[in-house]
Short mmCIF file of C-alpha atoms in Angstrom, two decimals:
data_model
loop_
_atom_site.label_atom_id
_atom_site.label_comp_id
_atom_site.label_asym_id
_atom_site.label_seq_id
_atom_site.Cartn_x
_atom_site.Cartn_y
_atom_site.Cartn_z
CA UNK A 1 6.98 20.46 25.54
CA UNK A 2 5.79 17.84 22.34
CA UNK A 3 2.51 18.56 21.82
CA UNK A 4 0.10 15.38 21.54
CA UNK A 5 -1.18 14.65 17.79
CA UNK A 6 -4.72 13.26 16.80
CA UNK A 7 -4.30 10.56 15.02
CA UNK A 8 -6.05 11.90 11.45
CA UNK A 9 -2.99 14.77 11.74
CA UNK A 10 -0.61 12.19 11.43
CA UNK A 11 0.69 11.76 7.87
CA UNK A 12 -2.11 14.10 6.25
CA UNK A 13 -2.41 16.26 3.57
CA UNK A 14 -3.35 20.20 4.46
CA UNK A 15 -6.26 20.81 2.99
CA UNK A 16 -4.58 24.75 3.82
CA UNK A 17 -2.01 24.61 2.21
CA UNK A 18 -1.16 26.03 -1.41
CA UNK A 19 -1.69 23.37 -3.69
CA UNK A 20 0.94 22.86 -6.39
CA UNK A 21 -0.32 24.22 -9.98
CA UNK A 22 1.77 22.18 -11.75
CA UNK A 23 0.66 18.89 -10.39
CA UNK A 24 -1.51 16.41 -13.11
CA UNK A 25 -3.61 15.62 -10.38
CA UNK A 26 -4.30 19.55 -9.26
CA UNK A 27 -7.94 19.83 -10.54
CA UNK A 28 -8.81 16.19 -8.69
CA UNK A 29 -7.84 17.22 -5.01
CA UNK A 30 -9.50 20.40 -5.66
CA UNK A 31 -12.77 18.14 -6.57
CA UNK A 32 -12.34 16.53 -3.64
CA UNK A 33 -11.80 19.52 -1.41
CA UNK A 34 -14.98 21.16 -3.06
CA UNK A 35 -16.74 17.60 -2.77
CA UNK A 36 -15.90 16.63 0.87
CA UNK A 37 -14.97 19.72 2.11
CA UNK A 38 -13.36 20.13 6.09
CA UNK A 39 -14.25 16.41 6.35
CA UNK A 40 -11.90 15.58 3.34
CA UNK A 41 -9.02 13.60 5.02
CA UNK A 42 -5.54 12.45 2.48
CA UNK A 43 -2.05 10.88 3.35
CA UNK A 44 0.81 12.61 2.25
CA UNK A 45 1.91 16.51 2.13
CA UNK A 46 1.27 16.00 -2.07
CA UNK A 47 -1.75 13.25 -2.06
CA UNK A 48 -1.63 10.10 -4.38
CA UNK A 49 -3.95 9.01 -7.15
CA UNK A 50 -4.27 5.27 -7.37
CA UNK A 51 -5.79 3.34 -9.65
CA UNK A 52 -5.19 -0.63 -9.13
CA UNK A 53 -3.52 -2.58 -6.59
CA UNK A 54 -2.17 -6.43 -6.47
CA UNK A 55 -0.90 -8.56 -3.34
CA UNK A 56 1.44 -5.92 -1.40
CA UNK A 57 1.58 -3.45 -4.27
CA UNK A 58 -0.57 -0.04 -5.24
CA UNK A 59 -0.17 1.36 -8.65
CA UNK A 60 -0.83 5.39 -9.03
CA UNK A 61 -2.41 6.95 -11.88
CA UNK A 62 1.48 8.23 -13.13
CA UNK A 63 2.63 4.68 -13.06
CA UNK A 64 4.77 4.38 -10.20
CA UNK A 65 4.13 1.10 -8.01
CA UNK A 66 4.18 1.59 -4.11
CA UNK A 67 4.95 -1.14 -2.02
CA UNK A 68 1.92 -0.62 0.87
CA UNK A 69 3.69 -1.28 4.25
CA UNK A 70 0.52 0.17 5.83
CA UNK A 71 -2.81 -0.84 4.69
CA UNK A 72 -4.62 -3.70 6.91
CA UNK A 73 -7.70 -3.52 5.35
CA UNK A 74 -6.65 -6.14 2.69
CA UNK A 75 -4.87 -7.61 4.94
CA UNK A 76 -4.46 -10.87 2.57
CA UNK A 77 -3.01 -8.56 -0.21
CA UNK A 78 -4.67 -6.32 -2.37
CA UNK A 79 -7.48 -7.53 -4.94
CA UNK A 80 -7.07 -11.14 -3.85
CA UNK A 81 -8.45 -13.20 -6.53
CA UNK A 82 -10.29 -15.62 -4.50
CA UNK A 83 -11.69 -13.34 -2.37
CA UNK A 84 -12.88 -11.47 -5.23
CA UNK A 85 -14.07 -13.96 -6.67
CA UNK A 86 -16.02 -15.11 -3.70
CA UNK A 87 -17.62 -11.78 -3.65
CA UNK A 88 -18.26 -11.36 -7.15
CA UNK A 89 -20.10 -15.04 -7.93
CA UNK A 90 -22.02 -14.36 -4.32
CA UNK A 91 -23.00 -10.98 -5.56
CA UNK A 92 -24.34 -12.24 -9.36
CA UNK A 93 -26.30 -15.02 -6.75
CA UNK A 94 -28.33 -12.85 -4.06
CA UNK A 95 -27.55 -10.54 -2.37
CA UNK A 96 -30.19 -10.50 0.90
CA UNK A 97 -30.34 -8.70 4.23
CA UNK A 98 -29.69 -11.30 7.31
CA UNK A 99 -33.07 -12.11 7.87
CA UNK A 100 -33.22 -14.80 5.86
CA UNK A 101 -32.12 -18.48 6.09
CA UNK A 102 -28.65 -18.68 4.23
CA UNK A 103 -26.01 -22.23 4.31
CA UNK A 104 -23.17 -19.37 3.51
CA UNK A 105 -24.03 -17.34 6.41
CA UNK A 106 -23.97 -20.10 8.89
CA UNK A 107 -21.03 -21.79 7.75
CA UNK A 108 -19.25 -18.73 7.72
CA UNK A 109 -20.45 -17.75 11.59
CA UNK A 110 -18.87 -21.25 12.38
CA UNK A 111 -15.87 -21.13 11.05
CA UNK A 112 -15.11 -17.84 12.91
CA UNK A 113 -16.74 -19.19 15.78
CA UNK A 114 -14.13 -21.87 15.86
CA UNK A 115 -11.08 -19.27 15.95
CA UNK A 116 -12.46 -18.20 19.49
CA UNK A 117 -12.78 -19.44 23.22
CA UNK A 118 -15.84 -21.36 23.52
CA UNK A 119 -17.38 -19.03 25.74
CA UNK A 120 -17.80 -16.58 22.92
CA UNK A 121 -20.91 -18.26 21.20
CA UNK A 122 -22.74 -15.71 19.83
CA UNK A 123 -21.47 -13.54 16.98
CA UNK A 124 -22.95 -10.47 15.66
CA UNK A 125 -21.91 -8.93 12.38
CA UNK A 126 -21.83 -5.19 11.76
CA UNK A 127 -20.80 -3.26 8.12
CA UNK A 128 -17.63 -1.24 10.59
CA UNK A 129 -15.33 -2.12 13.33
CA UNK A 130 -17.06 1.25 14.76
CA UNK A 131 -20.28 -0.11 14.61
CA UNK A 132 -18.63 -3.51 16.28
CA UNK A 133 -17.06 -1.15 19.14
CA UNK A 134 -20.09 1.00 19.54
CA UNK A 135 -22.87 -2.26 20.03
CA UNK A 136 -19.66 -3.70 22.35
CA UNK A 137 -20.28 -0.92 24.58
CA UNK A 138 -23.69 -0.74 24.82
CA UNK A 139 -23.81 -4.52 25.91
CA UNK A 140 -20.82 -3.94 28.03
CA UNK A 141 -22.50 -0.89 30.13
CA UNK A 142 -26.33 -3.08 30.19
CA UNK A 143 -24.33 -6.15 31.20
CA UNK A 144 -22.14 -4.28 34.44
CA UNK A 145 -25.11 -1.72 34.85
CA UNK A 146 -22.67 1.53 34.62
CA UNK A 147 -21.50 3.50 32.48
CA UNK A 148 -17.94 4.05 32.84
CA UNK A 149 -15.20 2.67 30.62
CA UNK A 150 -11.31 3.08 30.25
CA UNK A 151 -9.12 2.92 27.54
CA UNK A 152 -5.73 4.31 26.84
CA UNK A 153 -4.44 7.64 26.60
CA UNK A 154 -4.29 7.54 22.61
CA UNK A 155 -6.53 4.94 21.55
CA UNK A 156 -8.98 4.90 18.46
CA UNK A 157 -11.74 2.99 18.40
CA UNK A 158 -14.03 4.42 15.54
CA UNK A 159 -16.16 7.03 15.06
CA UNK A 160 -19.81 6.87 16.23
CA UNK A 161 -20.51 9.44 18.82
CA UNK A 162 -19.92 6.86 21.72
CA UNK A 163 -17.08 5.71 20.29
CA UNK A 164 -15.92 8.85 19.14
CA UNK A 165 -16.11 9.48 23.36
CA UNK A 166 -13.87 6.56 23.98
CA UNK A 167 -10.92 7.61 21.21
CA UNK A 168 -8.66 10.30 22.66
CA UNK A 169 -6.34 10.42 19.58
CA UNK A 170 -9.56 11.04 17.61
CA UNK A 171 -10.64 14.45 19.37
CA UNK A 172 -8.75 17.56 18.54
CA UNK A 173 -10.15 20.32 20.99
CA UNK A 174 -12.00 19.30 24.70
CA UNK A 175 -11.28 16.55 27.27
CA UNK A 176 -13.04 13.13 27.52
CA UNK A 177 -16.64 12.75 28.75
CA UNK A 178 -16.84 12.55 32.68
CA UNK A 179 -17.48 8.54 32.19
CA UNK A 180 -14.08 8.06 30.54
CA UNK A 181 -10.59 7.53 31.77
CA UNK A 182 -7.76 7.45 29.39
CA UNK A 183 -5.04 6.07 31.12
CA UNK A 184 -0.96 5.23 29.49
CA UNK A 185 -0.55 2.37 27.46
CA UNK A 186 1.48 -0.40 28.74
CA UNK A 187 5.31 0.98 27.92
CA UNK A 188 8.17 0.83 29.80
CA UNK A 189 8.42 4.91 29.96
CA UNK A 190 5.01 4.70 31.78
CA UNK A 191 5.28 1.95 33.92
CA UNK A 192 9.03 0.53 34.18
CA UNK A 193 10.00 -2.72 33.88
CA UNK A 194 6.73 -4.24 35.56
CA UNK A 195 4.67 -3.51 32.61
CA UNK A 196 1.96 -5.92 34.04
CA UNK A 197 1.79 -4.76 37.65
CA UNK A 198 1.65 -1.05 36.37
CA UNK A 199 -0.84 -1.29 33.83
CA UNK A 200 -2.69 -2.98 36.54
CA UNK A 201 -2.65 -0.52 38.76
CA UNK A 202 -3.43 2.11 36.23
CA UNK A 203 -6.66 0.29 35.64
CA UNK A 204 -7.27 0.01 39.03
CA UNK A 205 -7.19 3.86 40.46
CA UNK A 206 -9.16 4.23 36.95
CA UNK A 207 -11.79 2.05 38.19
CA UNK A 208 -12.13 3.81 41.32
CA UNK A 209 -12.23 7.07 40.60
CA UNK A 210 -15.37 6.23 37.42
CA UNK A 211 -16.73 5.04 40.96
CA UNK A 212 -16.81 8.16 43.14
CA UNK A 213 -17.49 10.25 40.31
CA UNK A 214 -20.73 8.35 39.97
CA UNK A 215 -20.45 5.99 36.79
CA UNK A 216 -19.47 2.88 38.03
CA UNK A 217 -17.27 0.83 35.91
CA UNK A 218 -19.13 -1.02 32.85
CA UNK A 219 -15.61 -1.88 30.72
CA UNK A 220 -11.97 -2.28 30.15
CA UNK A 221 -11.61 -1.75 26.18
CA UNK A 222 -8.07 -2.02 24.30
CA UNK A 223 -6.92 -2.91 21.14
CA UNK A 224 -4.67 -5.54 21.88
CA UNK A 225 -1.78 -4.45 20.22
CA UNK A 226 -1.96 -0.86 21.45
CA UNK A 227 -1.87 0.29 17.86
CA UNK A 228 -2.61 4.09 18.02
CA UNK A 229 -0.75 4.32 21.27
CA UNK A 230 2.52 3.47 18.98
CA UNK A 231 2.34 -0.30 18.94
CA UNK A 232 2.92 -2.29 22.61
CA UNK A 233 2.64 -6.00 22.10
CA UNK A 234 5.06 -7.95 24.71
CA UNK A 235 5.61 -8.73 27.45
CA UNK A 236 2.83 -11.64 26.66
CA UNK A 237 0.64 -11.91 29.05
CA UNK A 238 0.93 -8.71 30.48
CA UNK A 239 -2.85 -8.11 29.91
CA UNK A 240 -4.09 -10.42 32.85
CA UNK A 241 -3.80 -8.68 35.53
CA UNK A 242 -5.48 -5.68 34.08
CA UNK A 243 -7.96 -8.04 32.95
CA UNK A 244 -8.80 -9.66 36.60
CA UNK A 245 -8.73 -5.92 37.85
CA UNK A 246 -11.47 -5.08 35.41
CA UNK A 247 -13.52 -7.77 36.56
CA UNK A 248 -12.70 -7.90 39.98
CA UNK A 249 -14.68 -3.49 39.48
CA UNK A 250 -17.87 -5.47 38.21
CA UNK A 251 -16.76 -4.10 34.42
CA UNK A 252 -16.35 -6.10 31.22
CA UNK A 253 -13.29 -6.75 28.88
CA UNK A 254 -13.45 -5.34 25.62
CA UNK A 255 -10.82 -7.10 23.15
CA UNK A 256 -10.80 -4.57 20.00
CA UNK A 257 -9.17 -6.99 17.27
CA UNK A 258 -9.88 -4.53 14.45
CA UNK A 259 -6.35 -4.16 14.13
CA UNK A 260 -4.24 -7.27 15.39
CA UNK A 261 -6.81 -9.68 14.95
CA UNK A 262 -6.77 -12.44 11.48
CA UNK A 263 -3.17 -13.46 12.14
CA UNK A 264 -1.37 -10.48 11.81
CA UNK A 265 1.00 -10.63 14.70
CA UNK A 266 1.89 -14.41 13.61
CA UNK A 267 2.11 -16.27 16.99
CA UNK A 268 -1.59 -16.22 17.43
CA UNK A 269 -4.82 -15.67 15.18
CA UNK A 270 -6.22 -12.84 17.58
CA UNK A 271 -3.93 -10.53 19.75
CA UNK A 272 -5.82 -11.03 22.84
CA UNK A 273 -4.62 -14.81 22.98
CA UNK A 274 -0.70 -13.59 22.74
CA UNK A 275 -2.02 -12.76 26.50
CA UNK A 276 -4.01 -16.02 27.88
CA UNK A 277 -7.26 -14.09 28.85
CA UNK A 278 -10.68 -14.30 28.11
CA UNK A 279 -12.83 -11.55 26.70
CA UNK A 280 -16.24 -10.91 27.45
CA UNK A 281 -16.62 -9.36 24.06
CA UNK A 282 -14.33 -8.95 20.74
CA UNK A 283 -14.55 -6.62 18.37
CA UNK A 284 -13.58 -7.00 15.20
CA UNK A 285 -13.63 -5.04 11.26
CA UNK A 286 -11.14 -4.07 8.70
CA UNK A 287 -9.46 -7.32 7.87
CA UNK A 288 -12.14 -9.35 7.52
CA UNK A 289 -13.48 -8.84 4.43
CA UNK A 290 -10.06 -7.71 2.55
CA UNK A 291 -12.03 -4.51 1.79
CA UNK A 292 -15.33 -5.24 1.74
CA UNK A 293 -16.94 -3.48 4.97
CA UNK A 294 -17.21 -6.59 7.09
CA UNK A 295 -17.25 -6.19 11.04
CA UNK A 296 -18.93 -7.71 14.01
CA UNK A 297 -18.48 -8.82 17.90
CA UNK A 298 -17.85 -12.10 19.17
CA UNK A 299 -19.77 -12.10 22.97
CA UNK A 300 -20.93 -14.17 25.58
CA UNK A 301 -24.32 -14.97 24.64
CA UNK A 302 -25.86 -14.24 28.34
CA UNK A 303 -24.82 -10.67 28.00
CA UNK A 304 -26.20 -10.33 24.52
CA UNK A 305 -29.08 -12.31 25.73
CA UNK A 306 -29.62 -9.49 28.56
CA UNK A 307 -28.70 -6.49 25.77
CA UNK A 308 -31.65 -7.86 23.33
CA UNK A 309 -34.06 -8.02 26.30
CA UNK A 310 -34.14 -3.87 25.70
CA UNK A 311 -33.65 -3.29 21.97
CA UNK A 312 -32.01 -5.67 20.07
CA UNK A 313 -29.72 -5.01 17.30
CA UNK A 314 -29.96 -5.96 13.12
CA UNK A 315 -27.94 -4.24 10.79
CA UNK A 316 -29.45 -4.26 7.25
CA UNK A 317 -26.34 -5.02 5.34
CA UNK A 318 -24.27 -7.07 7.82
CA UNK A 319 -24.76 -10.96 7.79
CA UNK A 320 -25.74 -10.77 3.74
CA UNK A 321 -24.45 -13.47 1.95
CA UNK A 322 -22.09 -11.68 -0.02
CA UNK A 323 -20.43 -10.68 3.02
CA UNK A 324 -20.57 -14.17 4.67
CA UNK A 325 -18.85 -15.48 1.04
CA UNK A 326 -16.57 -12.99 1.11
CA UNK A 327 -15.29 -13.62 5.07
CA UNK A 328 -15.02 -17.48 4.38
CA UNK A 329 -12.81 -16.48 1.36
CA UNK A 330 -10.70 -14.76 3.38
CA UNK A 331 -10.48 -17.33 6.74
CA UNK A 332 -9.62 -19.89 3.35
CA UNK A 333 -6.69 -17.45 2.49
CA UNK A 334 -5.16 -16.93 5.65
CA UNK A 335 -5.46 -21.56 6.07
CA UNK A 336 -4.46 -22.13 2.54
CA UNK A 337 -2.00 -19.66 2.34
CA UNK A 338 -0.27 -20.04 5.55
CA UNK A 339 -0.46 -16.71 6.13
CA UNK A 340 -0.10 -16.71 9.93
CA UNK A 341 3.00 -18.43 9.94
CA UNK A 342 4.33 -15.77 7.20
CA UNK A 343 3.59 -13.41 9.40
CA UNK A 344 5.83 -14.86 11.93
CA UNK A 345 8.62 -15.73 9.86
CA UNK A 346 8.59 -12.23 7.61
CA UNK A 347 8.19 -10.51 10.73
CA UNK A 348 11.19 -12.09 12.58
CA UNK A 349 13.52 -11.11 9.55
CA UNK A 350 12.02 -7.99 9.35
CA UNK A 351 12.77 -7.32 13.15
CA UNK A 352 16.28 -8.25 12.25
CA UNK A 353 16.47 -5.53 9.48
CA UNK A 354 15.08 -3.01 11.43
CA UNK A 355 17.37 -3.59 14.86
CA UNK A 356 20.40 -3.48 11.89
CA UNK A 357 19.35 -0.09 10.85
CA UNK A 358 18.99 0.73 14.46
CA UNK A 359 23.02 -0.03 15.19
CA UNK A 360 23.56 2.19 11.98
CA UNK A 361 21.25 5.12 13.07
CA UNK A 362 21.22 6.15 16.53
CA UNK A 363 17.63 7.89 16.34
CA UNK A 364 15.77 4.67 15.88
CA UNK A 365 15.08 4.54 19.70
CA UNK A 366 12.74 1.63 19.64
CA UNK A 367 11.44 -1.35 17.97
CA UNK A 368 8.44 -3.11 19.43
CA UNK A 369 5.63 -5.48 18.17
CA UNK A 370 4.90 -8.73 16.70
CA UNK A 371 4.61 -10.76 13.50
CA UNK A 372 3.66 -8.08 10.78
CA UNK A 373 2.59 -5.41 12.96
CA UNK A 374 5.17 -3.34 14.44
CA UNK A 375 5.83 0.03 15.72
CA UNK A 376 9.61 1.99 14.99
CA UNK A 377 9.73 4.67 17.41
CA UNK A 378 12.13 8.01 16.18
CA UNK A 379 13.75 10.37 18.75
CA UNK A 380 16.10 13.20 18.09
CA UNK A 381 19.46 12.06 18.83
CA UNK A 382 18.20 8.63 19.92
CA UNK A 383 16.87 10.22 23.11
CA UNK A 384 13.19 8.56 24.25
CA UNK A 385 12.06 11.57 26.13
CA UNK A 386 12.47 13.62 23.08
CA UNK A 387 10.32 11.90 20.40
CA UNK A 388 9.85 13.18 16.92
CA UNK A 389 6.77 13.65 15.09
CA UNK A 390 8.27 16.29 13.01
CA UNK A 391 11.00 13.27 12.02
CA UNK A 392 8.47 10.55 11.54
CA UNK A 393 6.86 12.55 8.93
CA UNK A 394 10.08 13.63 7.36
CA UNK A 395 10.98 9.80 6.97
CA UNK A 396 7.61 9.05 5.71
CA UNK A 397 7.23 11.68 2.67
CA UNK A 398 11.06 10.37 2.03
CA UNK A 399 9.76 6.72 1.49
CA UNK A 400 6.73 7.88 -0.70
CA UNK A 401 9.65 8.88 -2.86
CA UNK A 402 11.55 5.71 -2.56
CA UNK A 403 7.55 3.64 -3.21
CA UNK A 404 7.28 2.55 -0.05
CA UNK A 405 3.61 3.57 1.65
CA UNK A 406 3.99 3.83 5.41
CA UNK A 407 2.03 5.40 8.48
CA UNK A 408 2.48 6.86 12.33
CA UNK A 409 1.03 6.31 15.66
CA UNK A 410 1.58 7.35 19.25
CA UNK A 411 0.74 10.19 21.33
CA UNK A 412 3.50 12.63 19.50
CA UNK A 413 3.04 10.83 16.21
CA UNK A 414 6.99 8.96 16.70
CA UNK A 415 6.09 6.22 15.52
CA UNK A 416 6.73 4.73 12.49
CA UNK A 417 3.28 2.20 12.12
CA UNK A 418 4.77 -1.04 9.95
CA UNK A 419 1.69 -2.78 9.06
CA UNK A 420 2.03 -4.91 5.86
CA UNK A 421 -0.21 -7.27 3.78
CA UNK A 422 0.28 -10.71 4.85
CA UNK A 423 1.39 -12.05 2.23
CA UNK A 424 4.58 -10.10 2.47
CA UNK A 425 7.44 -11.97 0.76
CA UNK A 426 11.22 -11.64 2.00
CA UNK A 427 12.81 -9.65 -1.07
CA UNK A 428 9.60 -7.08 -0.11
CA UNK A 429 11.08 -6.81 3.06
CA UNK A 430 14.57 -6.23 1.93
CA UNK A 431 13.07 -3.71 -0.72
CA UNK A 432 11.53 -1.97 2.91
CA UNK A 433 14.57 -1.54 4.08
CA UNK A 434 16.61 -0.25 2.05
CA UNK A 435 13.99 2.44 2.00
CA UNK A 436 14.41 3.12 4.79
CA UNK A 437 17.49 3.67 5.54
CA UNK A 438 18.13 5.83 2.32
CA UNK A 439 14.84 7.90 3.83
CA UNK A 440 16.67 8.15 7.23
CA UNK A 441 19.79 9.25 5.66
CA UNK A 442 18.18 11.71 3.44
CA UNK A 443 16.26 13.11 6.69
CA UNK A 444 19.67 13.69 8.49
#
């Protein structure tokens, strides 16, 4: 039987493992080892030194320039200039904690207001996206008066210790708390071709049994692109029935946008409107400040209202100026930039070089996604039932040698996790996949 994966396992260095002698950057891991200890956690089987970075590109301390087909975080490319700028003139300004009048600040909360359904009024900014997740559930379980919540079999939603409850590809020994139901993410091998209806009904028997054990059901929370489950994005609209089910149980729907939201999947601005439903509450982090730690919740303001009421929330460095400069910077990126529409067009063509390398190679046994977020799913012999973790990370050390950066998802770790800057350009692409093919080939 394939044995499950937590997610941190997937694509890491061994902190076990002999480390080479001869390497230049030897006495540096072994700083970090010493320094960080069993917390310590590096990509690649031989970790990477870098030392600058520019639009899709990180440069290592030997030289060699990586093309980063993984890293969100600046998800406008890498040391944007006018984001950095942004940040920079903010910072020489002031630099103030959120209690404090600020133009910046509440310019910034309206132009991200405006991306949203006008329900979602209220914003509150965090420094994490598990911060964002972990203040989501507490208003969540105060607003439905339970406790329970489900999520999907190998989702991550951060690390706080409530969140840390609600991630199953996070824990690595032990079961879930009592109060939370994992259930399969919305794939055909789960639920057929009804994706909808199944999903659904998963929610549903979820809902019920957080009821007779005693919880009650507070919230629905996915990431709307199913990222750490191995990427599910279509059918669109799939999510609404699951969504009315939720609510129907007296529970709340959690959108977690850390990863899909900001235009990434190209045929919307957050992945929960790909689907046509409503959140009670969105979470949202990495993206938003291109690397900066910017993160917050967009909610309905009666439930916040209602949370506040008990203990409030402020966050000392969320809501600064600096971070408000540097969000608007990025929002001005993404509009000046057209970057949502590059998703969607260097996405499409990048779908068509992948589903060529799939009529070449017979163990590419999937493709799924949208815009510049997709998920490449490797089986041996082209098999689904038999996926390949063991393959994924074959293919992936094999692109580190051909400069491409790339990571893995789903519950076996067989999927290859395609998650470019946005500012991808079409001769990166082709540079991608010729990668990967030679990495496929050299993993035969």
């Amino acid at each position: 039987m394939t044995k499950a994966r937590p997610i941190l396992d997937m694509n890491a260095f061994d902190n076990h493992a002999p480390q080479k002698k001869d390497s230049p950057q030897t006495d540096l891991l072994g700083r970090r080892l010493r320094n960080v200890g069993a917390a310590s956690v590096l990509f690649y089987r031989d970790p990477i030194e870098m030392v600058s970075a520019s639009g899709c590109w990180m440069t290592a301390a030997d030289g060699t320039n990586y093309l980063d087909f993984y890293n969100n975080v600046p998800s406008v490319g890498h040391c944007h200039p006018k984001v950095v700028s942004a940040m920079a003139n903010q910072a020489a300004r002031l630099n103030i904690n959120s209690r404090y009048l600020h133009q910046t600040v509440e310019t910034y909360l309206d132009r991200l207001k405006a991306t949203f359904p006008a329900h979602l009024e209220n914003i509150v900014l965090t420094c994490s996206g598990s911060e964002a997740n972990d203040l989501a559930i507490r208003i969540a379980q105060r607003a439905a008066k339970a406790r329970g919540i489900i999520v999907t079999e190998s989702a991550y939603h951060g690390n706080t210790a409530a969140v840390t409850d609600i991630s199953p590809s996070a824990i690595k020994r032990g079961g879930l708390p009592d109060h939370v139901i994992a259930i399969a993410p919305p794939g055909k091998h789960a639920y057929g071709d009804n994706i909808a209806a199944g999903f659904a009904d998963a929610v549903h028997s979820a809902a019920i049994t957080l009821k007779e054990r005693g919880h009650g059901v507070a919230a629905l929370i996915v990431d709307s692109i199913f990222s750490s489950d191995g990427v599910f994005s279509n059918p669109k609209g799939f999510l609404r029935l699951a969504v009315a089910v939720i609510h129907r149980a007296g529970g709340v729907f959690i959108a977690d946008e850390v990863q899909p939201g900001f235009a990434r999947t190209g045929d919307a601005f957050w992945g929960f409107a790909r689907h046509d439903v409503a959140p009670d509450i969105v979470s949202m982090g990495k993206p938003m400040g291109n690397g900066f730690p910017m993160a917050g919740i967009a909610v309905r303001p009666e439930m916040l209202a209602a949370f506040c009421e008990d203990v409030g929330y402020f966050n000392t460095f969320a809501a600064s100026p600096v971070a408000a400069a540097t969000g608007l910077a990025v929002l001005d990126v993404i509009r000046d930039e057209n970057l949502q529409n590059n998703a969607a067009v260097c996405g499409a063509y990048l779908r068509e070089g992948l589903q060529h390398l799939a009529e070449l190679d017979g163990r590419i046994s999937d493709i799924r996604g949208a815009g510049l977020f997709l998920g490449v799913d490797l089986s041996e012999d082209g098999d689904p039932t038999r996926p390949s973790g063991q393959l994924v990370g074959d293919v992936i050390n094999a692109m580190r040698r051909h400069r491409v950066l790339i990571g893995a998802a789903g519950k076996y770790g067989q999927t290859l996790k395609i998650r470019p800057p946005l500012c991808l350009k079409r001769s990166e692409v082709d540079f991608f996949i010729e990668a990967l093919g030679k990495s496929l080939r050299a993993c035969g």
